[in-house]
PDB file of C-alpha atoms in Angstrom:
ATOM      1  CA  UNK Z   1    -101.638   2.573-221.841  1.00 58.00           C
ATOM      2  CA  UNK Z   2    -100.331   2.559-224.771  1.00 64.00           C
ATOM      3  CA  UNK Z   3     -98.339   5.783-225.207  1.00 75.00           C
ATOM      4  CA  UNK Z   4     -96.989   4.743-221.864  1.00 77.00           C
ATOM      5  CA  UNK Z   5     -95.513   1.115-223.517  1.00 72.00           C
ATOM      6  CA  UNK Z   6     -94.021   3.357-226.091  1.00 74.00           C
ATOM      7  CA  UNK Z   7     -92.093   5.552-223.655  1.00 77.00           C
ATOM      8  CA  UNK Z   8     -90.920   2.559-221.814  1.00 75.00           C
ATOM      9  CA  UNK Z   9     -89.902   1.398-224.903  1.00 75.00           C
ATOM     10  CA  UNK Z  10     -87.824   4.237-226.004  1.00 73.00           C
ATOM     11  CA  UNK Z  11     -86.544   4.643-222.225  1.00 78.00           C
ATOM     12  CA  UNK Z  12     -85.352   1.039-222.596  1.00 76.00           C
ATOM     13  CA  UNK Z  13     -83.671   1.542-225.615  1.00 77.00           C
ATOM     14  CA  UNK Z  14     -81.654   4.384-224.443  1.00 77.00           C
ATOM     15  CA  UNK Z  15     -80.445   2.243-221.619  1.00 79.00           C
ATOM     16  CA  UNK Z  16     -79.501  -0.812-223.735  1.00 79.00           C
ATOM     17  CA  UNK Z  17     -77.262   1.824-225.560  1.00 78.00           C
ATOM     18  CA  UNK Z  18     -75.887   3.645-222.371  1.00 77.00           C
ATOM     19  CA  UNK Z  19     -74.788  -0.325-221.747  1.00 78.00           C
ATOM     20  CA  UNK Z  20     -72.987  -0.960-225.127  1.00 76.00           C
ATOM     21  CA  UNK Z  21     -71.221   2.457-224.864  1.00 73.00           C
ATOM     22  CA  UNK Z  22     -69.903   1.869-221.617  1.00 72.00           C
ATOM     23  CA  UNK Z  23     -68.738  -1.536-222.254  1.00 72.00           C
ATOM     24  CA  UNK Z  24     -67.249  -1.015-226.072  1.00 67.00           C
ATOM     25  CA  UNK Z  25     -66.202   2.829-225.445  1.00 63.00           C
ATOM     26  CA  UNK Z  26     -62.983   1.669-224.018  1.00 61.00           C
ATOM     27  CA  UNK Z  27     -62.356  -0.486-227.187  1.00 59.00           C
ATOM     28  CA  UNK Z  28     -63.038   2.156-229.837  1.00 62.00           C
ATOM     29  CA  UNK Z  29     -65.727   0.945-231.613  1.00 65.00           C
ATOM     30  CA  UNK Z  30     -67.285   3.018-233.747  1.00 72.00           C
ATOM     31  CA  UNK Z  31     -70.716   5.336-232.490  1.00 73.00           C
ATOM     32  CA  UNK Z  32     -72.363   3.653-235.799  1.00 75.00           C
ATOM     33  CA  UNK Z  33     -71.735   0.286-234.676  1.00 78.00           C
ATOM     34  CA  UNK Z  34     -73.318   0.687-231.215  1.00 78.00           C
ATOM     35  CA  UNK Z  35     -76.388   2.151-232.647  1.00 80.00           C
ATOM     36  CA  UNK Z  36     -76.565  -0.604-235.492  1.00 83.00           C
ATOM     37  CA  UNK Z  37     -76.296  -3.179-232.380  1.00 82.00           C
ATOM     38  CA  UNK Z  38     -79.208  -1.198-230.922  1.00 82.00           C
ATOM     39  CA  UNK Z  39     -81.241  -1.971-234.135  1.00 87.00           C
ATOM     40  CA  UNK Z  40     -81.167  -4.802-234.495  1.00 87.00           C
ATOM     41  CA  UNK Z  41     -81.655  -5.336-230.668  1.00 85.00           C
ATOM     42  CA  UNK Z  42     -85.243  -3.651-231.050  1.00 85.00           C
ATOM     43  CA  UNK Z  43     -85.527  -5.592-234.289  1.00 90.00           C
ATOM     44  CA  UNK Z  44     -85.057  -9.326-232.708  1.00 88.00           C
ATOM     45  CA  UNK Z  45     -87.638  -7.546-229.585  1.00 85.00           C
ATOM     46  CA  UNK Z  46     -90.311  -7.113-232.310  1.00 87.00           C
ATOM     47  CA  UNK Z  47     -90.022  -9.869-234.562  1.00 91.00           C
ATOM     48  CA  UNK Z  48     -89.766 -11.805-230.523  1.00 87.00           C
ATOM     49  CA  UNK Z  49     -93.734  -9.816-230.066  1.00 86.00           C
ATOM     50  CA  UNK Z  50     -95.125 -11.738-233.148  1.00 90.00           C
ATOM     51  CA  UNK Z  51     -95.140 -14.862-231.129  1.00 91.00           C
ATOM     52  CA  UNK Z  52     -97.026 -13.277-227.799  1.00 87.00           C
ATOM     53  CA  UNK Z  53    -100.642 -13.247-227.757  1.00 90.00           C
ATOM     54  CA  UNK Z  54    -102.132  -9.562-227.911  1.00 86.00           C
ATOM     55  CA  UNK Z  55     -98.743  -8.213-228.958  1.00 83.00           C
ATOM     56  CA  UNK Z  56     -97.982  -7.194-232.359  1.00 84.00           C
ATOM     57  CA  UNK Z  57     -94.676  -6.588-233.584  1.00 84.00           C
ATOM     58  CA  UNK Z  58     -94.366  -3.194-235.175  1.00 87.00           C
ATOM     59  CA  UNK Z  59     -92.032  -1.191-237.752  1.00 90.00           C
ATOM     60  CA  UNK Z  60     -92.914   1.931-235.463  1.00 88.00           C
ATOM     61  CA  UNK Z  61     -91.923   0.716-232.493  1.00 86.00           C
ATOM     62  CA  UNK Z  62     -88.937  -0.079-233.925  1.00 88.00           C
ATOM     63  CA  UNK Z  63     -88.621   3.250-235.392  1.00 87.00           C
ATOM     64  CA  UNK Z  64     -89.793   4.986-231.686  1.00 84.00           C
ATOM     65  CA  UNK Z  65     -87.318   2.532-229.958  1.00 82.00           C
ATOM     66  CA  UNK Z  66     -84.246   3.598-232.228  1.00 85.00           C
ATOM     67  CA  UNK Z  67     -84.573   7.352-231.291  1.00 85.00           C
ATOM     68  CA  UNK Z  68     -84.777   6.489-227.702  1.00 84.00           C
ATOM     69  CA  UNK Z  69     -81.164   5.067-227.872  1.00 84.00           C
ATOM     70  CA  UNK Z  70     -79.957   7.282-231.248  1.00 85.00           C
ATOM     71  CA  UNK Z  71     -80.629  10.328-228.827  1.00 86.00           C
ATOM     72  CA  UNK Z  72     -78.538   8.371-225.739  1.00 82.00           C
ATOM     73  CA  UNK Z  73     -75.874   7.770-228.003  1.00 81.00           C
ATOM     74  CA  UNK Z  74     -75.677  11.775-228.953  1.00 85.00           C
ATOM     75  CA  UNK Z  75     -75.876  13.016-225.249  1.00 85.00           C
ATOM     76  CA  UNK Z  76     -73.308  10.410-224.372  1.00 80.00           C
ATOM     77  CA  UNK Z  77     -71.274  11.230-228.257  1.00 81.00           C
ATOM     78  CA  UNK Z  78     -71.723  15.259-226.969  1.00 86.00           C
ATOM     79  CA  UNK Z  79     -70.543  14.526-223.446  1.00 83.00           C
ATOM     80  CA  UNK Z  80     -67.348  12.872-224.093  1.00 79.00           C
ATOM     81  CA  UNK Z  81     -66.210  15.407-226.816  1.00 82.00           C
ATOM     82  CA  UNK Z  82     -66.530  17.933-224.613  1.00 86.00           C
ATOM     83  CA  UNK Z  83     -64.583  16.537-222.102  1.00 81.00           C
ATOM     84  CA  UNK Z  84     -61.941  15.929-224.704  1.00 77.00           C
ATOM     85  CA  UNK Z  85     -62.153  19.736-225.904  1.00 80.00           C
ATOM     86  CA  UNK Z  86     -61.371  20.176-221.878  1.00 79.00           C
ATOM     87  CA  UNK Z  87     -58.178  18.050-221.431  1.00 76.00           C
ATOM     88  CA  UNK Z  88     -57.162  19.394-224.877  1.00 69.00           C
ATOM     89  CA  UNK Z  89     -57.309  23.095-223.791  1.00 63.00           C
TER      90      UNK Z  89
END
C-alpha cells in the first residue's frame, strides 16, 4: 500500500540518477548538479500529483524520493573513486 508507493518511489529515484550519471559522467559535471537535476525531477512529479484525483503531492515524498537517488549517487560517487585509487596505485 502505501509504504510500498514510497519504496517505488525512492527505487525510482535512484534509477533516474543512475541515468543522469551515466549519461553526464563522461562530461564532468559536477555530483551536485546531478542530484539538483534529481530534485527538481521529484519536485515537477509532485507538483504533476496535485492535478490526479486521489493523489496528493507531498514535501515528504519529495524528501523520501531525494534519498533514494542521493544514496545512488554515493554508491555510484564511492564506486568510481575507488576504481580511480586502483589505476592510480
Amino acid at each position: 500500500p502505501m509504504s510500498l508507493q514510497k519504496g517505488i518511489g525512492f527505487c525510482q529515484q535512484s534509477e533516474v540518477s543512475l541515468a543522469l550519471l551515466k549519461s553526464l559522467v563522461d562530461i564532468a559535471y559536477p555530483i551536485h548538479y546531478i542530484s539538483d537535476k534529481c530534485f527538481w525531477i521529484e519536485c515537477i512529479d509532485e507538483f504533476h500529483q496535485l492535478f490526479i484525483p486521489g493523489r496528493a503531492g507531498q514535501i515528504r515524498d519529495v524528501c523520501i524520493d531525494s534519498t533514494g537517488a542521493l544514496i545512488m549517487i554515493l554508491i555510484i560517487y564511492f564506486i568510481l573513486k575507488r576504481k580511480e585509487k586502483k589505476i592510480g596505485s
